[in-house]
């Protein structure tokens, strides 16, 4: 029977079979040997073949992935981990306060997703905590991101805005990401009937949250709709990306960068006749996006 991996704890996998039932599986012996060579032979979202007996189930085959999203370990450089496979979109939840998500972090995350060719949605959450001035700032961000085709909404997970999100995730597999405490689990508890993901107060001391969710887990909303809750991300490292490559993943730069005098060799920093810098000066490319771009190219804060 075919199934989809909902949760992985290392040696056990929770798989939802086509029959809609959940099975606790191990990897079949042969796969276990292959697996020893790879970091993530089986990830949340993987499509697998499973063999289920009375009280024993095992994964006998892992189907090839349409895509995956990697998370770079910031402690050990070069180490990355498959956060999830076969996702249709990523949904980044950001907040202006409690905790504050920096624009640099938002842009680094979007660039990563773009490099995996996965469409992105941005939710700016906790609208109910925002002053009128904050709401205007959030709406300005919404304009910036919508202009680069990232669907963006300013919402509160505490009220009816959840209906908006329901429409955004319908018939897709969506990976939900964001800093600890932004409200990922709160939102999923409202989206998925019958789940009770633990939610905790954002620590008043640090305003940073304490990582309530500790590993990725996928939940079905209906037969074709899945959402993946993930642990809060502190930083988001860029996975092996060359300097020249970065502007490819800024949609507003991608089309124009060949118009620079130095073409694909232009890093849009101080080079003469740079089309990208002209667009920034003329206000067609948001300054905040360009600033994020520069810090990524300089590699000076790619882990904040
Ligand atoms: N005022 C307000 N509080 C919210 C909103 N959404 C979530 N919260 C609160 O924010 C806190 C953290 O929410 P969680 O859902 O646990 O955050 P998380 O993103 O899952 O955090 P991790 O699991 O640590 O990554 C809780 O106290 C929620 O009640 C919102 O829209 N408005
Ligand atoms: Mg959580
Ligand atoms: Zn240039």
mmCIF file of N, CA and C in Angstrom, residues 71-172:
data_model
loop_
_atom_site.group_PDB
_atom_site.id
_atom_site.type_symbol
_atom_site.label_atom_id
_atom_site.label_comp_id
_atom_site.label_asym_id
_atom_site.label_seq_id
_atom_site.Cartn_x
_atom_site.Cartn_y
_atom_site.Cartn_z
ATOM 1 N N UNK A 71 17.335 22.329 5.605
ATOM 2 C CA UNK A 71 17.627 23.273 6.667
ATOM 3 C C UNK A 71 19.096 23.103 6.991
ATOM 4 N N UNK A 72 19.792 24.211 6.939
ATOM 5 C CA UNK A 72 21.231 24.168 7.159
ATOM 6 C C UNK A 72 21.509 24.203 8.657
ATOM 7 N N UNK A 73 22.355 23.289 9.098
ATOM 8 C CA UNK A 73 22.753 23.357 10.499
ATOM 9 C C UNK A 73 23.701 24.528 10.669
ATOM 10 N N UNK A 74 23.407 25.397 11.655
ATOM 11 C CA UNK A 74 24.276 26.559 11.814
ATOM 12 C C UNK A 74 25.472 26.248 12.707
ATOM 13 N N UNK A 75 25.346 25.150 13.457
ATOM 14 C CA UNK A 75 26.480 24.796 14.329
ATOM 15 C C UNK A 75 27.565 24.134 13.512
ATOM 16 N N UNK A 76 27.178 23.121 12.754
ATOM 17 C CA UNK A 76 28.179 22.430 11.941
ATOM 18 C C UNK A 76 28.026 22.881 10.498
ATOM 19 N N UNK A 77 28.942 23.645 9.991
ATOM 20 C CA UNK A 77 28.811 24.094 8.601
ATOM 21 C C UNK A 77 28.924 22.889 7.673
ATOM 22 N N UNK A 78 28.170 22.964 6.590
ATOM 23 C CA UNK A 78 28.192 21.861 5.641
ATOM 24 C C UNK A 78 27.167 20.788 5.979
ATOM 25 N N UNK A 79 26.649 20.810 7.196
ATOM 26 C CA UNK A 79 25.629 19.829 7.549
ATOM 27 C C UNK A 79 24.255 20.380 7.262
ATOM 28 N N UNK A 80 23.481 19.645 6.497
ATOM 29 C CA UNK A 80 22.119 20.097 6.303
ATOM 30 C C UNK A 80 21.192 18.913 6.468
ATOM 31 N N UNK A 81 19.925 19.244 6.670
ATOM 32 C CA UNK A 81 18.959 18.234 7.036
ATOM 33 C C UNK A 81 17.722 18.452 6.174
ATOM 34 N N UNK A 82 17.142 17.380 5.684
ATOM 35 C CA UNK A 82 15.907 17.532 4.911
ATOM 36 C C UNK A 82 14.771 17.798 5.893
ATOM 37 N N UNK A 83 14.217 18.980 5.815
ATOM 38 C CA UNK A 83 13.133 19.343 6.725
ATOM 39 C C UNK A 83 11.843 18.662 6.278
ATOM 40 N N UNK A 84 11.594 18.648 4.977
ATOM 41 C CA UNK A 84 10.409 17.980 4.445
ATOM 42 C C UNK A 84 10.582 17.761 2.948
ATOM 43 N N UNK A 85 9.800 16.819 2.420
ATOM 44 C CA UNK A 85 9.866 16.503 0.995
ATOM 45 C C UNK A 85 8.479 16.643 0.374
ATOM 46 N N UNK A 86 8.455 16.827 -0.936
ATOM 47 C CA UNK A 86 7.189 16.894 -1.690
ATOM 48 C C UNK A 86 6.232 17.966 -1.165
ATOM 49 N N UNK A 87 6.748 19.171 -1.023
ATOM 50 C CA UNK A 87 5.873 20.252 -0.570
ATOM 51 C C UNK A 87 5.504 21.157 -1.751
ATOM 52 N N UNK A 88 4.276 21.656 -1.744
ATOM 53 C CA UNK A 88 3.812 22.527 -2.823
ATOM 54 C C UNK A 88 4.137 23.983 -2.540
ATOM 55 N N UNK A 89 4.220 24.322 -1.248
ATOM 56 C CA UNK A 89 4.535 25.707 -0.905
ATOM 57 C C UNK A 89 5.034 25.780 0.533
ATOM 58 N N UNK A 90 5.757 26.853 0.828
ATOM 59 C CA UNK A 90 6.120 27.107 2.217
ATOM 60 C C UNK A 90 5.346 28.328 2.678
ATOM 61 N N UNK A 91 4.919 28.275 3.918
ATOM 62 C CA UNK A 91 4.186 29.387 4.499
ATOM 63 C C UNK A 91 5.024 29.909 5.662
ATOM 64 N N UNK A 92 5.555 31.108 5.488
ATOM 65 C CA UNK A 92 6.386 31.680 6.541
ATOM 66 C C UNK A 92 5.519 32.569 7.411
ATOM 67 N N UNK A 93 5.541 32.307 8.711
ATOM 68 C CA UNK A 93 4.824 33.185 9.628
ATOM 69 C C UNK A 93 5.830 34.135 10.268
ATOM 70 N N UNK A 94 5.547 35.429 10.169
ATOM 71 C CA UNK A 94 6.424 36.435 10.757
ATOM 72 C C UNK A 94 5.596 37.292 11.699
ATOM 73 N N UNK A 95 6.255 37.938 12.647
ATOM 74 C CA UNK A 95 5.548 38.856 13.544
ATOM 75 C C UNK A 95 6.408 40.111 13.708
ATOM 76 N N UNK A 96 5.725 41.243 13.910
ATOM 77 C CA UNK A 96 6.479 42.494 14.106
ATOM 78 C C UNK A 96 6.953 42.601 15.542
ATOM 79 N N UNK A 97 6.174 42.006 16.460
ATOM 80 C CA UNK A 97 6.608 41.972 17.855
ATOM 81 C C UNK A 97 6.138 40.668 18.515
ATOM 82 N N UNK A 98 6.805 40.351 19.618
ATOM 83 C CA UNK A 98 6.518 39.117 20.387
ATOM 84 C C UNK A 98 6.473 37.858 19.541
ATOM 85 N N UNK A 99 7.532 37.417 18.952
ATOM 86 C CA UNK A 99 8.864 38.042 18.839
ATOM 87 C C UNK A 99 8.932 38.883 17.564
ATOM 88 N N UNK A 100 10.012 39.645 17.397
ATOM 89 C CA UNK A 100 10.181 40.398 16.160
ATOM 90 C C UNK A 100 10.918 39.531 15.138
ATOM 91 N N UNK A 101 10.375 39.484 13.926
ATOM 92 C CA UNK A 101 11.066 38.784 12.832
ATOM 93 C C UNK A 101 11.761 39.846 11.989
ATOM 94 N N UNK A 102 13.045 39.691 11.766
ATOM 95 C CA UNK A 102 13.745 40.714 10.978
ATOM 96 C C UNK A 102 13.475 40.527 9.488
ATOM 97 N N UNK A 103 13.553 41.627 8.749
ATOM 98 C CA UNK A 103 13.354 41.520 7.304
ATOM 99 C C UNK A 103 14.458 40.670 6.687
ATOM 100 N N UNK A 104 15.658 40.753 7.254
ATOM 101 C CA UNK A 104 16.761 39.923 6.757
ATOM 102 C C UNK A 104 16.411 38.446 6.840
ATOM 103 N N UNK A 105 15.796 38.051 7.948
ATOM 104 C CA UNK A 105 15.418 36.647 8.115
ATOM 105 C C UNK A 105 14.340 36.253 7.099
ATOM 106 N N UNK A 106 13.342 37.108 6.948
ATOM 107 C CA UNK A 106 12.272 36.811 5.982
ATOM 108 C C UNK A 106 12.883 36.613 4.594
ATOM 109 N N UNK A 107 13.749 37.532 4.191
ATOM 110 C CA UNK A 107 14.311 37.456 2.844
ATOM 111 C C UNK A 107 15.214 36.239 2.662
ATOM 112 N N UNK A 108 16.000 35.916 3.685
ATOM 113 C CA UNK A 108 16.848 34.722 3.569
ATOM 114 C C UNK A 108 16.003 33.463 3.419
ATOM 115 N N UNK A 109 14.918 33.422 4.169
ATOM 116 C CA UNK A 109 14.048 32.256 4.073
ATOM 117 C C UNK A 109 13.408 32.160 2.678
ATOM 118 N N UNK A 110 12.914 33.291 2.178
ATOM 119 C CA UNK A 110 12.278 33.280 0.858
ATOM 120 C C UNK A 110 13.275 32.896 -0.234
ATOM 121 N N UNK A 111 14.500 33.407 -0.106
ATOM 122 C CA UNK A 111 15.541 33.088 -1.088
ATOM 123 C C UNK A 111 15.841 31.585 -1.080
ATOM 124 N N UNK A 112 15.928 31.001 0.108
ATOM 125 C CA UNK A 112 16.160 29.552 0.185
ATOM 126 C C UNK A 112 15.055 28.792 -0.526
ATOM 127 N N UNK A 113 13.815 29.135 -0.208
ATOM 128 C CA UNK A 113 12.683 28.433 -0.815
ATOM 129 C C UNK A 113 12.714 28.595 -2.330
ATOM 130 N N UNK A 114 13.028 29.805 -2.770
ATOM 131 C CA UNK A 114 13.108 30.082 -4.202
ATOM 132 C C UNK A 114 14.186 29.205 -4.847
ATOM 133 N N UNK A 115 15.291 28.991 -4.113
ATOM 134 C CA UNK A 115 16.373 28.173 -4.676
ATOM 135 C C UNK A 115 15.940 26.706 -4.802
ATOM 136 N N UNK A 116 14.969 26.298 -3.999
ATOM 137 C CA UNK A 116 14.411 24.940 -4.150
ATOM 138 C C UNK A 116 13.193 24.950 -5.071
ATOM 139 N N UNK A 117 12.920 26.110 -5.659
ATOM 140 C CA UNK A 117 11.787 26.300 -6.561
ATOM 141 C C UNK A 117 10.445 25.984 -5.907
ATOM 142 N N UNK A 118 10.337 26.379 -4.645
ATOM 143 C CA UNK A 118 9.087 26.154 -3.921
ATOM 144 C C UNK A 118 8.409 27.509 -3.694
ATOM 145 N N UNK A 119 7.154 27.658 -4.161
ATOM 146 C CA UNK A 119 6.436 28.924 -3.973
ATOM 147 C C UNK A 119 6.260 29.273 -2.492
ATOM 148 N N UNK A 120 6.153 30.561 -2.231
ATOM 149 C CA UNK A 120 6.108 31.021 -0.838
ATOM 150 C C UNK A 120 4.867 31.859 -0.545
ATOM 151 N N UNK A 121 4.406 31.718 0.692
ATOM 152 C CA UNK A 121 3.315 32.543 1.204
ATOM 153 C C UNK A 121 3.839 33.177 2.491
ATOM 154 N N UNK A 122 3.510 34.447 2.716
ATOM 155 C CA UNK A 122 3.954 35.120 3.939
ATOM 156 C C UNK A 122 2.748 35.550 4.758
ATOM 157 N N UNK A 123 2.732 35.156 6.033
ATOM 158 C CA UNK A 123 1.679 35.623 6.928
ATOM 159 C C UNK A 123 2.322 36.495 7.995
ATOM 160 N N UNK A 124 1.828 37.710 8.138
ATOM 161 C CA UNK A 124 2.305 38.561 9.225
ATOM 162 C C UNK A 124 1.248 38.450 10.314
ATOM 163 N N UNK A 125 1.607 37.761 11.392
ATOM 164 C CA UNK A 125 0.629 37.356 12.416
ATOM 165 C C UNK A 125 0.627 38.317 13.618
ATOM 166 N N UNK A 126 -0.369 38.120 14.457
ATOM 167 C CA UNK A 126 -0.576 38.887 15.704
ATOM 168 C C UNK A 126 -0.994 40.329 15.401
ATOM 169 N N UNK A 127 -1.853 40.452 14.405
ATOM 170 C CA UNK A 127 -2.380 41.775 14.055
ATOM 171 C C UNK A 127 -3.067 42.425 15.258
ATOM 172 N N UNK A 128 -3.688 41.583 16.095
ATOM 173 C CA UNK A 128 -4.412 42.118 17.251
ATOM 174 C C UNK A 128 -3.482 42.836 18.240
ATOM 175 N N UNK A 129 -2.171 42.558 18.149
ATOM 176 C CA UNK A 129 -1.234 43.233 19.055
ATOM 177 C C UNK A 129 -0.654 44.508 18.446
ATOM 178 N N UNK A 130 -1.033 44.792 17.183
ATOM 179 C CA UNK A 130 -0.389 45.900 16.477
ATOM 180 C C UNK A 130 -1.096 47.225 16.706
ATOM 181 N N UNK A 131 -0.295 48.289 16.847
ATOM 182 C CA UNK A 131 -0.822 49.658 16.881
ATOM 183 C C UNK A 131 -1.196 50.025 15.436
ATOM 184 N N UNK A 132 -1.995 51.079 15.274
ATOM 185 C CA UNK A 132 -2.325 51.502 13.899
ATOM 186 C C UNK A 132 -1.060 51.726 13.066
ATOM 187 N N UNK A 133 -0.024 52.234 13.705
ATOM 188 C CA UNK A 133 1.238 52.470 13.004
ATOM 189 C C UNK A 133 1.884 51.147 12.563
ATOM 190 N N UNK A 134 1.845 50.164 13.465
ATOM 191 C CA UNK A 134 2.363 48.826 13.125
ATOM 192 C C UNK A 134 1.600 48.243 11.940
ATOM 193 N N UNK A 135 0.278 48.437 11.949
ATOM 194 C CA UNK A 135 -0.542 47.869 10.876
ATOM 195 C C UNK A 135 -0.151 48.488 9.538
ATOM 196 N N UNK A 136 0.103 49.814 9.573
ATOM 197 C CA UNK A 136 0.566 50.446 8.330
ATOM 198 C C UNK A 136 1.903 49.866 7.883
ATOM 199 N N UNK A 137 2.809 49.636 8.839
ATOM 200 C CA UNK A 137 4.122 49.058 8.497
ATOM 201 C C UNK A 137 3.938 47.659 7.906
ATOM 202 N N UNK A 138 3.018 46.890 8.505
ATOM 203 C CA UNK A 138 2.770 45.534 8.004
ATOM 204 C C UNK A 138 2.188 45.579 6.595
ATOM 205 N N UNK A 139 1.310 46.555 6.365
ATOM 206 C CA UNK A 139 0.712 46.657 5.030
ATOM 207 C C UNK A 139 1.730 47.113 3.978
ATOM 208 N N UNK A 140 2.694 47.917 4.420
ATOM 209 C CA UNK A 140 3.774 48.292 3.490
ATOM 210 C C UNK A 140 4.576 47.050 3.098
ATOM 211 N N UNK A 141 4.843 46.202 4.085
ATOM 212 C CA UNK A 141 5.557 44.963 3.778
ATOM 213 C C UNK A 141 4.739 44.097 2.829
ATOM 214 N N UNK A 142 3.432 44.040 3.100
ATOM 215 C CA UNK A 142 2.546 43.261 2.243
ATOM 216 C C UNK A 142 2.667 43.711 0.789
ATOM 217 N N UNK A 143 2.732 45.026 0.587
ATOM 218 C CA UNK A 143 2.860 45.540 -0.786
ATOM 219 C C UNK A 143 4.179 45.099 -1.418
ATOM 220 N N UNK A 144 5.247 45.218 -0.639
ATOM 221 C CA UNK A 144 6.567 44.830 -1.169
ATOM 222 C C UNK A 144 6.548 43.367 -1.608
ATOM 223 N N UNK A 145 6.032 42.496 -0.732
ATOM 224 C CA UNK A 145 6.116 41.063 -1.041
ATOM 225 C C UNK A 145 5.119 40.664 -2.121
ATOM 226 N N UNK A 146 3.946 41.279 -2.113
ATOM 227 C CA UNK A 146 3.006 40.937 -3.184
ATOM 228 C C UNK A 146 3.540 41.354 -4.548
ATOM 229 N N UNK A 147 4.345 42.431 -4.559
ATOM 230 C CA UNK A 147 4.889 42.872 -5.854
ATOM 231 C C UNK A 147 5.896 41.865 -6.403
ATOM 232 N N UNK A 148 6.409 40.982 -5.554
ATOM 233 C CA UNK A 148 7.305 39.943 -6.075
ATOM 234 C C UNK A 148 6.605 38.579 -6.059
ATOM 235 N N UNK A 149 5.269 38.624 -6.083
ATOM 236 C CA UNK A 149 4.463 37.405 -6.208
ATOM 237 C C UNK A 149 4.496 36.465 -5.022
ATOM 238 N N UNK A 150 4.791 37.015 -3.846
ATOM 239 C CA UNK A 150 4.649 36.219 -2.627
ATOM 240 C C UNK A 150 3.302 36.629 -2.024
ATOM 241 N N UNK A 151 2.357 35.705 -2.006
ATOM 242 C CA UNK A 151 1.054 36.020 -1.417
ATOM 243 C C UNK A 151 1.267 36.385 0.042
ATOM 244 N N UNK A 152 0.744 37.533 0.448
ATOM 245 C CA UNK A 152 1.005 38.013 1.809
ATOM 246 C C UNK A 152 -0.290 38.467 2.468
ATOM 247 N N UNK A 153 -0.483 38.070 3.724
ATOM 248 C CA UNK A 153 -1.655 38.510 4.469
ATOM 249 C C UNK A 153 -1.230 38.958 5.863
ATOM 250 N N UNK A 154 -1.906 39.973 6.364
ATOM 251 C CA UNK A 154 -1.690 40.408 7.741
ATOM 252 C C UNK A 154 -2.861 39.852 8.540
ATOM 253 N N UNK A 155 -2.586 38.973 9.494
ATOM 254 C CA UNK A 155 -3.683 38.262 10.167
ATOM 255 C C UNK A 155 -3.495 38.171 11.677
ATOM 256 N N UNK A 156 -4.535 37.699 12.334
ATOM 257 C CA UNK A 156 -4.395 37.261 13.708
ATOM 258 C C UNK A 156 -4.885 35.825 13.771
ATOM 259 N N UNK A 157 -4.043 34.947 14.293
ATOM 260 C CA UNK A 157 -4.427 33.537 14.407
ATOM 261 C C UNK A 157 -5.542 33.367 15.427
ATOM 262 N N UNK A 158 -5.848 34.451 16.148
ATOM 263 C CA UNK A 158 -6.850 34.387 17.205
ATOM 264 C C UNK A 158 -8.272 34.591 16.681
ATOM 265 N N UNK A 159 -8.431 35.012 15.433
ATOM 266 C CA UNK A 159 -9.803 35.289 14.982
ATOM 267 C C UNK A 159 -10.134 34.650 13.628
ATOM 268 N N UNK A 160 -11.129 35.173 12.971
ATOM 269 C CA UNK A 160 -11.652 34.577 11.736
ATOM 270 C C UNK A 160 -10.709 34.625 10.538
ATOM 271 N N UNK A 161 -9.583 35.351 10.680
ATOM 272 C CA UNK A 161 -8.610 35.404 9.589
ATOM 273 C C UNK A 161 -8.163 34.010 9.181
ATOM 274 N N UNK A 162 -8.350 33.061 10.089
ATOM 275 C CA UNK A 162 -7.933 31.690 9.807
ATOM 276 C C UNK A 162 -8.615 31.166 8.531
ATOM 277 N N UNK A 163 -9.796 31.681 8.242
ATOM 278 C CA UNK A 163 -10.500 31.259 7.017
ATOM 279 C C UNK A 163 -9.706 31.608 5.761
ATOM 280 N N UNK A 164 -9.049 32.775 5.831
ATOM 281 C CA UNK A 164 -8.177 33.207 4.730
ATOM 282 C C UNK A 164 -7.078 32.181 4.492
ATOM 283 N N UNK A 165 -6.533 31.704 5.597
ATOM 284 C CA UNK A 165 -5.419 30.762 5.510
ATOM 285 C C UNK A 165 -5.916 29.419 4.976
ATOM 286 N N UNK A 166 -7.121 29.053 5.393
ATOM 287 C CA UNK A 166 -7.728 27.816 4.895
ATOM 288 C C UNK A 166 -7.738 27.790 3.371
ATOM 289 N N UNK A 167 -8.096 28.923 2.787
ATOM 290 C CA UNK A 167 -8.151 29.009 1.324
ATOM 291 C C UNK A 167 -6.757 28.919 0.719
ATOM 292 N N UNK A 168 -5.772 29.475 1.412
ATOM 293 C CA UNK A 168 -4.403 29.469 0.882
ATOM 294 C C UNK A 168 -3.777 28.072 0.851
ATOM 295 N N UNK A 169 -4.189 27.222 1.783
ATOM 296 C CA UNK A 169 -3.548 25.904 1.865
ATOM 297 C C UNK A 169 -4.336 24.793 1.168
ATOM 298 N N UNK A 170 -5.555 25.090 0.750
ATOM 299 C CA UNK A 170 -6.460 24.096 0.170
ATOM 300 C C UNK A 170 -5.818 23.273 -0.957
ATOM 301 N N UNK A 171 -5.921 21.966 -0.858
ATOM 302 C CA UNK A 171 -5.431 21.016 -1.873
ATOM 303 C C UNK A 171 -3.917 21.029 -2.077
ATOM 304 N N UNK A 172 -3.183 21.533 -1.089
ATOM 305 C CA UNK A 172 -1.726 21.579 -1.216
ATOM 306 C C UNK A 172 -1.056 20.965 0.008
#
